[in-house]
Tab-separated table of C-alpha atoms in Angstrom:
chain	number	residue	atom	x	y	z
N	1	MET	CA	0.024	0.080	-0.138
N	2	THR	CA	1.491	3.550	-0.930
N	3	ASN	CA	1.968	6.239	1.619
N	4	ARG	CA	-0.511	8.314	-0.382
N	5	SER	CA	-3.306	5.713	-0.297
N	6	LEU	CA	-2.576	4.832	3.335
N	7	GLY	CA	-2.818	8.624	4.324
N	8	VAL	CA	-6.198	8.971	2.439
N	9	ARG	CA	-7.621	5.800	4.114
N	10	ARG	CA	-6.566	6.983	7.573
N	11	ALA	CA	-7.970	10.704	6.901
N	12	ALA	CA	-11.304	9.371	5.895
N	13	LEU	CA	-11.509	6.891	8.849
N	14	LEU	CA	-10.752	9.662	11.283
N	15	ALA	CA	-13.139	12.212	9.858
N	16	GLY	CA	-16.251	10.815	11.670
N	17	PRO	CA	-17.423	11.416	15.141
N	18	VAL	CA	-15.310	9.876	17.920
N	19	ALA	CA	-15.842	8.485	21.310
N	20	MET	CA	-13.323	8.831	24.294
N	21	LEU	CA	-11.014	5.936	24.742
N	22	GLY	CA	-9.880	4.266	28.128
N	23	LEU	CA	-6.340	3.603	28.455
N	24	VAL	CA	-7.168	-0.062	28.619
N	25	ALA	CA	-8.958	-1.196	25.603
N	26	GLY	CA	-12.359	-2.793	25.743
N	27	CYS	CA	-13.452	-4.095	22.242
N	28	GLY	CA	-13.073	-7.833	22.099
N	29	SER	CA	-14.269	-11.162	23.494
N	30	ASP	CA	-14.190	-11.463	27.251
N	31	ASP	CA	-13.859	-15.147	26.987
N	32	ASP	CA	-10.664	-16.262	28.784
N	33	SER	CA	-11.106	-19.870	27.866
N	34	ALA	CA	-7.931	-19.659	25.662
N	35	ALA	CA	-5.825	-17.886	28.065
N	36	PRO	CA	-2.301	-19.137	28.711
N	37	ALA	CA	-1.821	-21.887	31.561
N	38	ALA	CA	-1.647	-20.965	34.986
N	39	GLY	CA	1.641	-18.773	35.739
N	40	ALA	CA	1.707	-17.529	32.205
N	41	SER	CA	0.538	-13.959	33.438
N	42	THR	CA	3.776	-13.572	35.176
N	43	VAL	CA	5.841	-13.913	32.016
N	44	SER	CA	7.062	-10.514	30.944
N	45	ALA	CA	5.652	-9.627	27.469
N	46	SER	CA	8.190	-8.920	24.729
N	47	VAL	CA	8.033	-5.182	23.644
N	48	THR	CA	9.608	-4.182	20.526
N	49	ALA	CA	10.060	-0.460	19.550
N	50	ALA	CA	10.078	1.289	16.362
N	51	GLU	CA	13.679	1.465	16.507
N	52	GLY	CA	14.288	-1.967	18.014
N	53	THR	CA	14.350	-0.548	21.724
N	54	SER	CA	12.834	-3.139	24.086
N	55	SER	CA	11.076	-2.468	27.478
N	56	ALA	CA	9.398	-4.560	29.915
N	57	PRO	CA	5.825	-3.420	31.059
N	58	SER	CA	6.605	-3.838	34.755
N	59	GLY	CA	7.993	-0.265	34.945
N	60	VAL	CA	4.709	1.254	34.108
N	61	PRO	CA	3.207	2.909	37.199
N	62	THR	CA	-0.417	1.663	38.029
N	63	ASP	CA	-1.932	5.172	37.518
N	64	ALA	CA	-1.072	5.033	33.856
N	65	VAL	CA	-3.062	1.902	33.275
N	66	SER	CA	-6.121	2.335	35.435
N	67	ASN	CA	-8.927	3.335	32.855
N	68	SER	CA	-12.175	1.728	32.444
N	69	LEU	CA	-12.524	-1.625	30.918
N	70	THR	CA	-16.104	-0.861	29.528
N	71	PRO	CA	-16.604	-1.759	26.025
N	72	SER	CA	-17.479	0.941	23.565
N	73	ALA	CA	-18.316	-1.606	20.790
N	74	PRO	CA	-20.028	-4.923	20.200
N	75	HIS	CA	-17.704	-7.808	21.201
N	76	SER	CA	-15.929	-9.931	18.590
N	77	PRO	CA	-18.065	-12.829	17.102
N	78	VAL	CA	-15.196	-15.036	17.719
N	79	SER	CA	-14.874	-16.311	21.175
N	80	GLY	CA	-12.146	-17.991	23.185
N	81	THR	CA	-9.378	-16.837	20.657
N	82	ARG	CA	-8.418	-13.507	22.066
N	83	CYS	CA	-4.616	-12.502	21.957
N	84	HIS	CA	-3.226	-11.936	25.300
N	85	THR	CA	-0.628	-9.454	26.252
N	86	SER	CA	2.082	-12.102	27.090
N	87	GLU	CA	1.467	-13.406	23.735
N	88	LEU	CA	2.159	-10.234	21.783
N	89	SER	CA	4.987	-7.389	21.129
N	90	ALA	CA	4.292	-3.892	20.410
N	91	SER	CA	5.753	-1.314	17.943
N	92	VAL	CA	5.164	1.992	16.310
N	93	GLY	CA	5.746	2.200	12.513
N	94	ARG	CA	7.093	4.997	10.559
N	95	ASN	CA	4.893	8.286	10.439
N	96	ASP	CA	2.782	8.875	7.405
N	97	PRO	CA	2.095	12.586	7.479
N	98	GLY	CA	-0.390	14.298	5.270
N	99	ALA	CA	-2.714	17.520	5.461
N	100	GLY	CA	-1.247	18.592	8.679
N	101	GLN	CA	-1.725	15.174	10.296
N	102	GLU	CA	0.756	12.987	11.974
N	103	ASN	CA	-0.085	9.316	11.248
N	104	PHE	CA	1.492	6.358	12.926
N	105	PRO	CA	0.521	2.671	12.939
N	106	VAL	CA	0.579	1.152	16.390
N	107	VAL	CA	1.576	-2.502	15.532
N	108	LEU	CA	0.902	-5.643	17.621
N	109	THR	CA	2.619	-8.946	16.382
N	110	ASN	CA	1.562	-12.334	17.498
N	111	ARG	CA	4.766	-13.985	19.266
N	112	SER	CA	2.980	-17.158	20.425
N	113	SER	CA	2.841	-20.478	18.862
N	114	ARG	CA	-0.952	-20.252	18.509
N	115	THR	CA	-3.378	-18.235	16.394
N	116	CYS	CA	-5.273	-15.575	18.084
N	117	THR	CA	-7.638	-12.827	17.305
N	118	LEU	CA	-7.795	-8.939	17.986
N	119	TYR	CA	-10.983	-6.989	17.794
N	120	GLY	CA	-11.479	-3.313	18.234
N	121	PHE	CA	-8.991	-0.626	19.486
N	122	PRO	CA	-5.692	-0.606	21.788
N	123	GLY	CA	-5.558	1.358	24.703
N	124	THR	CA	-2.959	3.774	24.397
N	125	ALA	CA	-1.413	6.720	26.429
N	126	PHE	CA	1.663	8.872	25.950
N	127	VAL	CA	3.867	8.693	29.155
N	128	ASP	CA	6.925	10.535	30.435
N	129	VAL	CA	10.089	8.922	32.106
N	130	SER	CA	8.408	8.306	35.449
N	131	GLY	CA	5.255	6.731	33.661
N	132	LYS	CA	2.887	9.701	34.249
N	133	GLN	CA	0.372	10.095	31.390
N	134	LEU	CA	0.806	13.028	29.223
N	135	GLY	CA	-2.275	14.634	27.697
N	136	PRO	CA	-5.982	13.176	27.732
N	137	ASP	CA	-6.947	9.664	26.558
N	138	PRO	CA	-7.260	9.449	22.730
N	139	GLN	CA	-10.575	9.293	20.878
N	140	ARG	CA	-11.915	6.351	19.102
N	141	SER	CA	-13.164	6.770	15.573
N	142	ALA	CA	-16.611	5.707	14.552
N	143	THR	CA	-15.175	2.961	12.245
N	144	GLU	CA	-16.776	-0.449	12.783
N	145	PRO	CA	-13.946	-2.764	14.099
N	146	GLU	CA	-13.193	-6.055	12.391
N	147	THR	CA	-11.859	-9.366	13.844
N	148	VAL	CA	-8.177	-9.775	12.898
N	149	LYS	CA	-6.766	-13.160	13.051
N	150	LEU	CA	-3.262	-13.392	13.837
N	151	ALA	CA	-1.220	-16.657	12.985
N	152	PRO	CA	2.089	-16.902	14.973
N	153	GLY	CA	4.460	-14.125	13.637
N	154	ARG	CA	1.486	-12.106	11.968
N	155	SER	CA	0.729	-8.539	12.943
N	156	ALA	CA	-2.321	-6.157	13.148
N	157	TRP	CA	-2.065	-2.321	13.082
N	158	ALA	CA	-4.239	0.420	14.557
N	159	GLY	CA	-3.844	4.067	13.287
N	160	LEU	CA	-2.876	6.806	15.714
N	161	SER	CA	-3.210	10.332	14.469
N	162	PHE	CA	-2.934	13.807	15.719
N	163	ALA	CA	-2.621	17.485	14.220
N	164	ASN	CA	0.917	18.615	13.705
N	165	PRO	CA	1.441	20.760	16.875
N	166	GLU	CA	3.361	23.432	14.749
N	167	VAL	CA	0.457	23.738	12.467
N	168	SER	CA	-2.248	23.650	15.226
N	169	GLY	CA	-0.579	25.630	18.131
N	170	ALA	CA	-1.463	22.964	20.527
N	171	ASP	CA	0.715	22.693	23.852
N	172	THR	CA	3.142	19.924	23.444
N	173	ALA	CA	5.346	17.589	25.476
N	174	THR	CA	7.906	14.946	24.417
N	175	PRO	CA	6.986	11.422	25.805
N	176	ALA	CA	9.450	8.736	26.797
N	177	ALA	CA	7.090	6.081	25.691
N	178	LEU	CA	3.774	5.008	24.333
N	179	VAL	CA	1.725	2.572	26.619
N	180	VAL	CA	-0.157	-0.027	24.560
N	181	THR	CA	-2.983	-2.263	25.858
N	182	PRO	CA	-4.423	-5.086	23.654
N	183	PRO	CA	-8.185	-5.131	23.369
N	184	ASP	CA	-9.767	-6.577	26.511
N	185	GLU	CA	-6.498	-6.978	28.245
N	186	GLU	CA	-5.170	-5.212	31.588
N	187	ASP	CA	-1.456	-5.661	31.098
N	188	PRO	CA	0.271	-2.945	28.977
N	189	LEU	CA	3.214	-3.007	26.546
N	190	LYS	CA	5.600	-0.122	26.553
N	191	VAL	CA	7.163	1.221	23.487
N	192	ALA	CA	9.883	3.729	23.418
N	193	TRP	CA	8.644	6.871	21.567
N	194	LYS	CA	11.206	8.293	19.201
N	195	SER	CA	8.914	10.666	17.116
N	196	GLY	CA	9.364	13.969	19.063
N	197	LYS	CA	6.631	16.236	20.510
N	198	VAL	CA	2.870	15.329	20.734
N	199	PRO	CA	-0.118	17.661	21.502
N	200	VAL	CA	-1.118	17.462	25.130
N	201	SER	CA	-3.501	20.310	25.674
N	202	GLY	CA	-4.941	23.452	24.010
N	203	ASN	CA	-6.749	23.578	20.712
N	204	GLU	CA	-6.386	20.740	18.231
N	205	SER	CA	-4.843	18.587	20.866
N	206	SER	CA	-6.814	15.379	20.335
N	207	VAL	CA	-4.984	12.287	19.661
N	208	ARG	CA	-7.356	9.829	17.575
N	209	LEU	CA	-7.415	6.152	16.881
N	210	ILE	CA	-8.735	3.788	14.269
N	211	PRO	CA	-9.359	0.069	14.958
N	212	PHE	CA	-7.061	-2.845	14.201
N	213	SER	CA	-6.634	-4.009	10.641
N	214	PRO	CA	-4.366	-6.771	9.346
N	215	GLY	CA	-0.668	-5.934	8.571
N	216	THR	CA	1.753	-3.653	9.725
N	217	GLY	CA	0.264	-0.426	8.191
N	218	ALA	CA	3.403	0.095	6.181
């Protein structure tokens, strides 16, 4: 997919009304019958940053991942197959700017040996070095989610966009990381943020999300 066509798709998807996103995503099946065996939740998730930097999620303070689990979209029609945090790695792809917008794919990759599914939106938040959230929760687009099936080694991406602060005049901060929580999961993944300032307050400071689609968004 070309950068131009990807930018057009993102712009079209983000043009509709949006709903507030909690940091912990809530669009997916609540069925945990396919969860890893007992003790698997203690295994640190692999986290892959855009430039290859890895960071364990254990350093993320509780107050950065305490938002509501309430779903804002219908549950996935596929039950018992949800991807769990311990089975995934996270990364942020290359910016695809356009029309005063900065557009980043937030990518989750299946590192497990089983096929699992993602449905809906990731929970996301920019945080500083201490783990404090910068700016409000992102807003979700009105785009209808689809169930994305991830075979081992396969990826899905969700679009994260915001107005270029130099154009919008919004107040900014430079995050240390982007915290990413898979749909219906509570444990986050932490990705080093290498793309500079983001809007955190003032006019045109909203960060927006579109739901997961297959691939890496590249």
